[in-house]
Amino acid sequence: MSREKQTPPGRLGLPWLGESLALLRSNHGFYKDRAAKYGPVFKTRLFGIDFVVCSGHEAFHLFATDPRIVRGSSDPISVEQLFAGSLALIDGTDHHLRKAVMLRAVGYRSAIEAYLPRMQALIQTMVDSWMQRGGEAPVLPDLQMFAARLGGALYTGDQSEQGAAELYQAGADIRAGFQSLPFAIPGTPYARARKAHKRLTRIVDEAIARHQSGHYDDIVSRMLDAADESGVGAAELGGDIRHLLFASQGGYFVPFTLVTMALGQHPEIVAKAREEVERIAPAGPLTMDQIEQMEYLEQISKELRRYFAMNSATFFGRLTEPMQIGGYLIPAGWGAMGAIHITMRNADVFDDPERFDPDRFEPAAEAALAPGSYVPHGDGQATHHRCPGENIVTIAVKMYLTLLLRQATWTLPEQDLTLSNELFPLPESGLVVRFHQHAPVQTAV
């Protein structure tokens, strides 16, 4: 039998259960181990569905852009329940319409520019607290609370510490639920996740009501305006805001934590980044023009998302008709997913992929990358299933680095930097950092 007539290599495992437990045990290790054993395109069975897993730039791009693969009806029950009402689980005209509403609020330059002062104030307050505290401290808890406070500033309109604490706990409980069996037995992580989903729904409903009766300029106010103009209903809007609000927490504290660790291990990168900051934006309020000029910080932010295992895979899709992927024939009805992190560790595309190297994203090198090579936020058109937060995360990482490099030097004392086995792997130690005040070089007048 020719290779083109075969399904991919891999293991389907037990009826219905398949390899679901292996995925829950090690979300990132599952894809890495199987790609090493079977190659970039392999099969598995998860939660009763036979899947093709697509990694490598060609297969990933095909998965993300081919209309024969549609979203919805193939995600695990945990995803369907915890992301209920989200546009990530639908396709077609409704998806494109609702995605356009999202992009008006989080994807457009003019929208993000309006949020810069609030973002800078919250980051600056956090950096100041580190400098005033002195000594050594784990930064992860502070970064997690920063992300929750930013949720209040840009989404809910509730900027109280109580509101931030509630957002933080709801997000933490939902994240934990994705790596547990989807049975809501009282006291289990999944039961807590279901309760947290209800809390987050209430928070979003209250935020929408608050915005409808008040005056705000934030993500929710812009989504409300766009929804009114586009005819998107209140129920759909609430589900999309809930998705963004949940995703935004990890979207900030995860890269902030990991970039602090990475630069603490690479003083030569710090020196080059600091030179750019002191040349372009040495002090004062940051403008969008300044942020966009800092090309090396952008290279760092992109290498950060390529190098670290932030997202293991996309939401799942399903084949509507038979098709070839990677030379294998995949039957209609099979599930499909794109493996994100292992695609960006492809040695055929990225030289020495285990090395942290921002220079690989110099403009000419990045322009030469084939479609489907750099996919931390997915692939394809912005109005399809590519993450709408890509631009705002890039800007947030650059702003964080700018404010930190203006003020601080830092080192990492001896600690356990092993990355945890979580949805978003982070240093087991919580990343203990030793901060020192940076003394800018004084130039002669």
Short mmCIF file of C-alpha atoms in Angstrom, two decimals:
data_model
loop_
_atom_site.label_atom_id
_atom_site.label_comp_id
_atom_site.label_asym_id
_atom_site.label_seq_id
_atom_site.Cartn_x
_atom_site.Cartn_y
_atom_site.Cartn_z
CA MET A 1 0.00 0.00 0.00
CA SER A 2 1.43 3.40 -0.93
CA ARG A 3 2.16 6.00 1.74
CA GLU A 4 -0.48 8.35 0.28
CA LYS A 5 -3.20 5.76 1.02
CA GLN A 6 -2.28 5.32 4.68
CA THR A 7 -3.40 7.19 7.75
CA PRO A 8 -0.49 8.69 9.72
CA PRO A 9 1.59 6.70 12.17
CA GLY A 10 0.59 6.89 15.80
CA ARG A 11 -1.43 5.14 18.46
CA LEU A 12 -5.19 5.28 18.91
CA GLY A 13 -5.20 3.47 22.23
CA LEU A 14 -8.35 2.32 24.01
CA PRO A 15 -11.88 2.81 22.66
CA TRP A 16 -13.19 6.33 23.43
CA LEU A 17 -10.49 7.08 26.03
CA GLY A 18 -7.62 6.68 23.57
CA GLU A 19 -4.62 8.70 24.79
CA SER A 20 -6.67 11.28 26.71
CA LEU A 21 -5.02 10.52 30.06
CA ALA A 22 -1.55 10.96 28.58
CA LEU A 23 -2.57 14.38 27.27
CA LEU A 24 -3.97 15.41 30.66
CA ARG A 25 -0.81 14.20 32.43
CA SER A 26 1.56 16.22 30.25
CA ASN A 27 -0.04 18.71 27.90
CA HIS A 28 3.21 19.75 26.24
CA GLY A 29 5.12 16.49 26.61
CA PHE A 30 2.33 14.62 24.81
CA TYR A 31 3.00 16.39 21.50
CA LYS A 32 6.78 16.51 21.88
CA ASP A 33 7.13 12.80 22.63
CA ARG A 34 4.85 11.65 19.83
CA ALA A 35 6.36 13.93 17.20
CA ALA A 36 9.80 12.57 18.13
CA LYS A 37 8.50 9.01 17.75
CA TYR A 38 6.17 9.27 14.76
CA GLY A 39 7.15 12.43 12.89
CA PRO A 40 5.49 15.82 12.45
CA VAL A 41 2.09 14.41 11.35
CA PHE A 42 0.67 11.66 13.56
CA LYS A 43 -2.62 10.22 14.74
CA THR A 44 -4.12 9.80 18.17
CA ARG A 45 -7.50 9.29 19.80
CA LEU A 46 -8.77 11.82 22.35
CA PHE A 47 -12.12 11.83 24.12
CA GLY A 48 -13.73 9.47 21.61
CA ILE A 49 -12.46 11.14 18.42
CA ASP A 50 -9.67 10.02 16.09
CA PHE A 51 -7.34 12.95 15.38
CA VAL A 52 -4.59 13.95 13.04
CA VAL A 53 -2.02 16.19 14.73
CA CYS A 54 -0.35 18.65 12.35
CA SER A 55 3.07 20.09 13.08
CA GLY A 56 5.77 21.48 10.85
CA HIS A 57 5.12 24.60 8.83
CA GLU A 58 3.46 22.94 5.83
CA ALA A 59 1.00 20.78 7.75
CA PHE A 60 0.25 23.51 10.29
CA HIS A 61 -0.48 26.08 7.60
CA LEU A 62 -2.75 23.62 5.82
CA PHE A 63 -4.65 22.91 9.04
CA ALA A 64 -5.08 26.62 9.76
CA THR A 65 -6.17 27.74 6.31
CA ASP A 66 -7.91 24.89 4.49
CA PRO A 67 -11.73 25.37 4.46
CA ARG A 68 -12.25 21.60 4.59
CA ILE A 69 -11.25 21.75 8.27
CA VAL A 70 -13.89 23.45 10.41
CA ARG A 71 -13.94 24.29 14.10
CA GLY A 72 -16.47 23.07 16.63
CA SER A 73 -17.90 19.67 17.65
CA SER A 74 -14.50 18.05 18.20
CA ASP A 75 -13.05 19.78 21.27
CA PRO A 76 -12.89 17.96 24.61
CA ILE A 77 -15.91 18.39 26.84
CA SER A 78 -13.81 20.51 29.22
CA VAL A 79 -13.08 23.01 26.43
CA GLU A 80 -16.70 23.02 25.27
CA GLN A 81 -17.94 23.70 28.80
CA LEU A 82 -15.30 26.18 29.96
CA PHE A 83 -15.29 28.08 26.65
CA ALA A 84 -19.04 27.80 26.07
CA GLY A 85 -20.30 30.69 23.95
CA SER A 86 -16.84 31.57 22.63
CA LEU A 87 -16.20 32.23 18.95
CA ALA A 88 -13.18 29.89 19.19
CA LEU A 89 -15.66 27.02 18.92
CA ILE A 90 -17.56 28.18 15.85
CA ASP A 91 -16.79 28.82 12.20
CA GLY A 92 -18.22 30.56 9.17
CA THR A 93 -19.96 33.92 8.83
CA ASP A 94 -20.86 34.27 12.52
CA HIS A 95 -17.24 33.67 13.49
CA HIS A 96 -15.89 36.28 11.07
CA LEU A 97 -18.47 38.85 12.20
CA ARG A 98 -17.75 38.37 15.89
CA LYS A 99 -13.99 38.25 15.29
CA ALA A 100 -14.18 41.65 13.58
CA VAL A 101 -15.84 43.01 16.73
CA MET A 102 -12.97 41.65 18.84
CA LEU A 103 -10.31 43.09 16.56
CA ARG A 104 -11.83 46.56 16.80
CA ALA A 105 -11.06 46.45 20.52
CA VAL A 106 -7.78 44.51 20.85
CA GLY A 107 -6.22 44.28 17.40
CA TYR A 108 -6.22 47.79 16.00
CA ARG A 109 -3.35 50.18 16.63
CA SER A 110 -5.66 53.06 17.58
CA ALA A 111 -7.41 50.96 20.22
CA ILE A 112 -4.21 49.69 21.82
CA GLU A 113 -2.77 53.21 21.79
CA ALA A 114 -5.68 54.37 23.94
CA TYR A 115 -4.80 51.77 26.59
CA LEU A 116 -1.09 52.60 26.86
CA PRO A 117 -1.29 55.05 29.82
CA ARG A 118 -3.20 52.53 31.97
CA MET A 119 -0.85 49.71 31.01
CA GLN A 120 2.21 51.83 31.76
CA ALA A 121 0.87 53.00 35.12
CA LEU A 122 0.23 49.45 36.33
CA ILE A 123 3.56 48.08 35.09
CA GLN A 124 5.44 51.04 36.55
CA THR A 125 3.80 50.57 39.94
CA MET A 126 4.85 46.93 39.98
CA VAL A 127 8.45 47.67 38.92
CA ASP A 128 8.67 50.44 41.53
CA SER A 129 7.55 48.01 44.22
CA TRP A 130 10.31 45.59 43.25
CA MET A 131 12.92 48.30 43.43
CA GLN A 132 11.66 49.63 46.76
CA ARG A 133 11.45 46.17 48.27
CA GLY A 134 15.05 45.29 47.46
CA GLY A 135 16.57 41.90 48.06
CA GLU A 136 15.11 38.76 46.53
CA ALA A 137 11.47 38.01 45.81
CA PRO A 138 9.42 35.68 43.61
CA VAL A 139 7.97 37.79 40.79
CA LEU A 140 5.33 35.37 39.49
CA PRO A 141 2.68 36.21 42.15
CA ASP A 142 3.12 39.94 41.45
CA LEU A 143 2.85 39.40 37.70
CA GLN A 144 -0.29 37.33 38.13
CA MET A 145 -1.92 40.06 40.21
CA PHE A 146 -0.77 42.68 37.70
CA ALA A 147 -2.58 40.76 34.95
CA ALA A 148 -5.75 40.66 37.06
CA ARG A 149 -5.51 44.40 37.80
CA LEU A 150 -5.09 45.06 34.09
CA GLY A 151 -8.28 43.06 33.54
CA GLY A 152 -10.08 45.55 35.76
CA ALA A 153 -8.52 48.51 33.97
CA LEU A 154 -9.21 47.30 30.43
CA TYR A 155 -12.31 45.11 30.76
CA THR A 156 -14.50 45.25 33.84
CA GLY A 157 -14.23 48.87 34.96
CA ASP A 158 -13.82 47.53 38.52
CA GLN A 159 -10.30 48.52 39.57
CA SER A 160 -10.62 47.49 43.21
CA GLU A 161 -8.18 45.03 44.77
CA GLN A 162 -11.14 42.82 45.62
CA GLY A 163 -12.15 42.74 41.96
CA ALA A 164 -8.59 41.90 40.89
CA ALA A 165 -8.35 39.11 43.46
CA GLU A 166 -11.61 37.61 42.19
CA LEU A 167 -10.39 37.74 38.57
CA TYR A 168 -7.07 36.17 39.57
CA GLN A 169 -8.71 33.26 41.41
CA ALA A 170 -11.27 32.59 38.70
CA GLY A 171 -8.55 32.47 36.07
CA ALA A 172 -6.36 30.17 38.17
CA ASP A 173 -9.23 27.75 38.83
CA ILE A 174 -10.23 27.58 35.16
CA ARG A 175 -6.63 26.94 34.03
CA ALA A 176 -6.33 24.08 36.53
CA GLY A 177 -9.51 22.55 35.18
CA PHE A 178 -8.02 21.95 31.76
CA GLN A 179 -5.58 19.37 33.13
CA SER A 180 -8.07 17.30 35.07
CA LEU A 181 -10.69 14.74 34.13
CA PRO A 182 -13.88 16.55 33.05
CA PHE A 183 -16.08 15.23 35.85
CA ALA A 184 -17.52 17.89 38.14
CA ILE A 185 -17.21 15.86 41.34
CA PRO A 186 -17.30 18.26 44.34
CA GLY A 187 -13.82 19.25 45.50
CA THR A 188 -12.05 18.31 42.26
CA PRO A 189 -10.14 20.83 40.11
CA TYR A 190 -12.75 20.47 37.38
CA ALA A 191 -15.63 21.22 39.76
CA ARG A 192 -13.77 24.34 40.90
CA ALA A 193 -13.22 25.29 37.25
CA ARG A 194 -16.93 25.02 36.49
CA LYS A 195 -17.73 27.25 39.47
CA ALA A 196 -15.06 29.71 38.36
CA HIS A 197 -16.59 29.80 34.88
CA LYS A 198 -19.90 30.84 36.46
CA ARG A 199 -18.12 33.53 38.50
CA LEU A 200 -16.41 34.85 35.40
CA THR A 201 -19.75 34.91 33.58
CA ARG A 202 -21.22 37.00 36.40
CA ILE A 203 -18.22 39.35 36.35
CA VAL A 204 -18.63 39.88 32.60
CA ASP A 205 -22.39 40.41 32.88
CA GLU A 206 -21.83 43.03 35.57
CA ALA A 207 -19.11 44.67 33.47
CA ILE A 208 -21.41 44.93 30.45
CA ALA A 209 -24.16 46.50 32.59
CA ARG A 210 -21.62 48.89 34.13
CA HIS A 211 -20.44 49.97 30.68
CA GLN A 212 -23.96 50.40 29.34
CA SER A 213 -24.76 52.89 32.09
CA GLY A 214 -21.39 54.65 32.36
CA HIS A 215 -18.65 56.23 30.27
CA TYR A 216 -15.55 54.15 29.53
CA ASP A 217 -12.90 53.84 26.85
CA ASP A 218 -11.65 50.30 27.12
CA ILE A 219 -11.94 46.91 25.47
CA VAL A 220 -15.52 46.26 26.58
CA SER A 221 -16.77 49.71 25.58
CA ARG A 222 -15.23 49.34 22.14
CA MET A 223 -16.65 45.84 21.73
CA LEU A 224 -20.11 47.11 22.73
CA ASP A 225 -19.91 49.87 20.12
CA ALA A 226 -18.69 47.49 17.43
CA ALA A 227 -21.34 44.91 18.32
CA ASP A 228 -24.12 47.51 18.03
CA GLU A 229 -22.90 48.47 14.58
CA SER A 230 -22.47 44.84 13.46
CA GLY A 231 -25.64 43.37 14.93
CA VAL A 232 -23.85 40.94 17.27
CA GLY A 233 -26.16 39.90 20.10
CA ALA A 234 -25.64 40.32 23.83
CA ALA A 235 -25.23 36.59 24.50
CA GLU A 236 -22.52 36.21 21.86
CA LEU A 237 -20.76 39.36 23.02
CA GLY A 238 -20.68 38.15 26.61
CA GLY A 239 -19.10 34.84 25.63
CA ASP A 240 -16.43 36.59 23.57
CA ILE A 241 -15.59 39.07 26.34
CA ARG A 242 -15.32 36.20 28.82
CA HIS A 243 -12.92 34.38 26.49
CA LEU A 244 -10.73 37.47 26.06
CA LEU A 245 -10.74 38.30 29.76
CA PHE A 246 -9.69 34.79 30.71
CA ALA A 247 -7.07 34.45 27.97
CA SER A 248 -5.59 37.89 28.67
CA GLN A 249 -4.42 36.95 32.17
CA GLY A 250 -2.07 34.22 30.98
CA GLY A 251 -1.35 36.33 27.91
CA TYR A 252 0.43 38.84 30.15
CA PHE A 253 1.87 37.12 33.22
CA VAL A 254 3.24 34.10 31.33
CA PRO A 255 5.42 35.99 28.81
CA PHE A 256 6.41 38.61 31.43
CA THR A 257 7.64 35.88 33.77
CA LEU A 258 9.49 33.97 31.07
CA VAL A 259 11.14 37.03 29.51
CA THR A 260 12.39 38.09 32.95
CA MET A 261 13.94 34.65 33.37
CA ALA A 262 15.37 34.49 29.85
CA LEU A 263 17.06 37.89 30.08
CA GLY A 264 18.33 37.07 33.56
CA GLN A 265 20.19 34.20 31.88
CA HIS A 266 21.45 36.28 28.93
CA PRO A 267 23.22 39.50 30.01
CA GLU A 268 24.40 40.09 26.43
CA ILE A 269 20.76 40.38 25.31
CA VAL A 270 20.02 42.74 28.21
CA ALA A 271 22.88 45.03 27.17
CA LYS A 272 21.66 45.25 23.59
CA ALA A 273 18.05 45.78 24.64
CA ARG A 274 18.99 48.46 27.19
CA GLU A 275 20.94 50.38 24.57
CA GLU A 276 17.83 50.49 22.38
CA VAL A 277 15.62 51.64 25.26
CA GLU A 278 18.02 54.39 26.33
CA ARG A 279 18.34 55.59 22.75
CA ILE A 280 14.64 55.65 21.86
CA ALA A 281 12.60 55.91 25.08
CA PRO A 282 14.84 56.72 28.06
CA ALA A 283 12.15 58.32 30.23
CA GLY A 284 8.58 59.57 30.39
CA PRO A 285 5.28 58.25 29.02
CA LEU A 286 5.73 55.69 26.27
CA THR A 287 4.17 56.44 22.92
CA MET A 288 3.13 54.00 20.25
CA ASP A 289 5.70 55.50 17.89
CA GLN A 290 8.49 54.79 20.40
CA ILE A 291 7.28 51.24 21.00
CA GLU A 292 7.16 50.53 17.29
CA GLN A 293 10.69 51.87 16.77
CA MET A 294 12.20 49.40 19.25
CA GLU A 295 12.91 46.59 16.80
CA TYR A 296 15.21 44.56 19.04
CA LEU A 297 12.62 44.42 21.81
CA GLU A 298 10.18 43.13 19.21
CA GLN A 299 12.68 40.43 18.24
CA ILE A 300 12.93 39.44 21.91
CA SER A 301 9.15 39.28 22.26
CA LYS A 302 8.87 37.03 19.20
CA GLU A 303 11.72 34.73 20.16
CA LEU A 304 10.19 34.46 23.62
CA ARG A 305 6.96 33.09 22.16
CA ARG A 306 8.82 30.77 19.80
CA TYR A 307 11.19 29.36 22.38
CA PHE A 308 8.95 28.73 25.39
CA ALA A 309 6.06 26.27 25.53
CA MET A 310 3.24 28.76 26.04
CA ASN A 311 0.64 27.03 23.87
CA SER A 312 0.84 23.35 23.00
CA ALA A 313 -1.94 23.20 20.42
CA THR A 314 -4.78 25.05 18.76
CA PHE A 315 -8.45 24.54 19.43
CA PHE A 316 -9.57 21.43 17.60
CA GLY A 317 -11.16 21.14 14.16
CA ARG A 318 -12.85 18.44 12.12
CA LEU A 319 -12.43 17.33 8.49
CA THR A 320 -15.58 17.73 6.40
CA GLU A 321 -14.16 15.57 3.61
CA PRO A 322 -11.11 13.32 3.06
CA MET A 323 -7.86 15.18 2.48
CA GLN A 324 -4.12 14.63 2.35
CA ILE A 325 -1.94 16.08 5.07
CA GLY A 326 1.78 15.44 5.05
CA GLY A 327 1.33 12.76 2.40
CA TYR A 328 -1.21 10.80 4.47
CA LEU A 329 -4.88 10.35 3.66
CA ILE A 330 -7.08 11.57 6.50
CA PRO A 331 -10.70 10.35 6.49
CA ALA A 332 -13.66 12.71 6.66
CA GLY A 333 -14.96 13.09 10.20
CA TRP A 334 -11.55 12.85 11.85
CA GLY A 335 -10.56 15.59 14.25
CA ALA A 336 -7.56 17.79 13.49
CA MET A 337 -5.36 20.15 15.45
CA GLY A 338 -2.23 22.20 14.95
CA ALA A 339 0.65 21.52 17.36
CA ILE A 340 1.98 25.00 18.09
CA HIS A 341 5.12 24.70 20.18
CA ILE A 342 6.73 21.74 18.43
CA THR A 343 6.15 23.46 15.08
CA MET A 344 8.34 26.34 16.28
CA ARG A 345 11.08 23.94 17.40
CA ASN A 346 11.48 22.63 13.84
CA ALA A 347 15.21 22.39 13.05
CA ASP A 348 14.44 22.49 9.33
CA VAL A 349 13.19 26.06 9.79
CA PHE A 350 14.95 27.40 12.88
CA ASP A 351 18.68 26.82 13.14
CA ASP A 352 19.60 25.37 16.56
CA PRO A 353 16.00 25.69 17.81
CA GLU A 354 16.93 24.93 21.44
CA ARG A 355 18.93 28.19 21.61
CA PHE A 356 17.25 31.44 22.76
CA ASP A 357 18.26 33.88 20.03
CA PRO A 358 16.30 37.07 19.23
CA ASP A 359 18.51 37.68 16.18
CA ARG A 360 16.60 34.95 14.33
CA PHE A 361 13.78 37.51 14.05
CA GLU A 362 15.80 40.23 12.37
CA PRO A 363 13.46 41.67 9.70
CA ALA A 364 15.11 39.96 6.72
CA ALA A 365 15.24 36.58 8.48
CA GLU A 366 11.64 36.82 9.62
CA ALA A 367 10.45 37.81 6.14
CA ALA A 368 12.08 34.67 4.75
CA LEU A 369 10.11 32.32 7.01
CA ALA A 370 7.63 30.09 5.21
CA PRO A 371 3.93 30.38 6.16
CA GLY A 372 3.14 28.25 9.18
CA SER A 373 6.63 28.56 10.69
CA TYR A 374 6.02 31.12 13.45
CA VAL A 375 2.62 30.35 14.97
CA PRO A 376 2.41 31.23 18.69
CA HIS A 377 -0.98 32.81 18.05
CA GLY A 378 -2.06 30.48 15.26
CA ASP A 379 -1.85 31.05 11.53
CA GLY A 380 -3.91 32.39 8.65
CA GLN A 381 -5.95 35.57 8.38
CA ALA A 382 -6.62 37.74 11.43
CA THR A 383 -10.38 37.44 10.92
CA HIS A 384 -10.23 33.64 11.05
CA HIS A 385 -8.88 31.57 13.96
CA ARG A 386 -5.69 33.52 14.60
CA CYS A 387 -5.52 34.87 18.18
CA PRO A 388 -6.83 38.47 18.28
CA GLY A 389 -4.47 39.38 21.14
CA GLU A 390 -1.25 38.97 19.14
CA ASN A 391 -0.59 42.69 18.67
CA ILE A 392 -1.46 43.80 22.20
CA VAL A 393 0.73 41.07 23.72
CA THR A 394 3.68 42.16 21.57
CA ILE A 395 3.23 45.76 22.70
CA ALA A 396 2.76 44.77 26.34
CA VAL A 397 6.00 42.74 26.40
CA LYS A 398 7.91 45.64 24.82
CA MET A 399 6.43 48.10 27.32
CA TYR A 400 7.28 45.83 30.26
CA LEU A 401 10.87 45.42 29.09
CA THR A 402 11.24 49.15 28.49
CA LEU A 403 10.10 50.10 32.00
CA LEU A 404 12.16 47.35 33.60
CA LEU A 405 15.34 48.15 31.66
CA ARG A 406 15.06 51.86 32.41
CA GLN A 407 15.20 51.19 36.12
CA ALA A 408 16.64 47.81 36.97
CA THR A 409 19.38 45.32 36.57
CA TRP A 410 18.62 41.83 37.81
CA THR A 411 20.14 38.44 38.44
CA LEU A 412 18.67 35.05 39.22
CA PRO A 413 19.90 33.47 42.46
CA GLU A 414 20.22 29.71 42.63
CA GLN A 415 16.76 28.15 42.43
CA ASP A 416 14.69 25.51 40.65
CA LEU A 417 14.03 26.90 37.18
CA THR A 418 12.51 23.66 35.95
CA LEU A 419 9.34 24.50 34.04
CA SER A 420 6.20 23.14 35.65
CA ASN A 421 3.86 20.61 34.08
CA GLU A 422 0.97 23.06 33.72
CA LEU A 423 -1.15 24.46 30.93
CA PHE A 424 1.42 27.29 30.78
CA PRO A 425 4.74 25.91 32.09
CA LEU A 426 6.48 28.34 34.45
CA PRO A 427 9.52 28.11 36.78
CA GLU A 428 8.81 25.85 39.75
CA SER A 429 10.43 28.42 42.05
CA GLY A 430 7.99 31.18 41.09
CA LEU A 431 11.08 32.91 39.62
CA VAL A 432 13.02 34.49 42.45
CA VAL A 433 14.79 37.62 41.18
CA ARG A 434 17.42 39.86 42.77
CA PHE A 435 16.87 43.44 41.57
CA HIS A 436 19.33 46.34 41.67
CA GLN A 437 18.87 49.97 40.68
CA HIS A 438 20.21 50.67 37.21
CA ALA A 439 22.46 53.71 36.97
CA PRO A 440 22.21 55.20 33.45
CA VAL A 441 25.49 56.18 31.83
CA GLN A 442 26.00 59.94 32.14
CA THR A 443 27.18 61.58 28.94
CA ALA A 444 29.28 64.71 28.92
CA VAL A 445 27.59 67.91 27.78
#
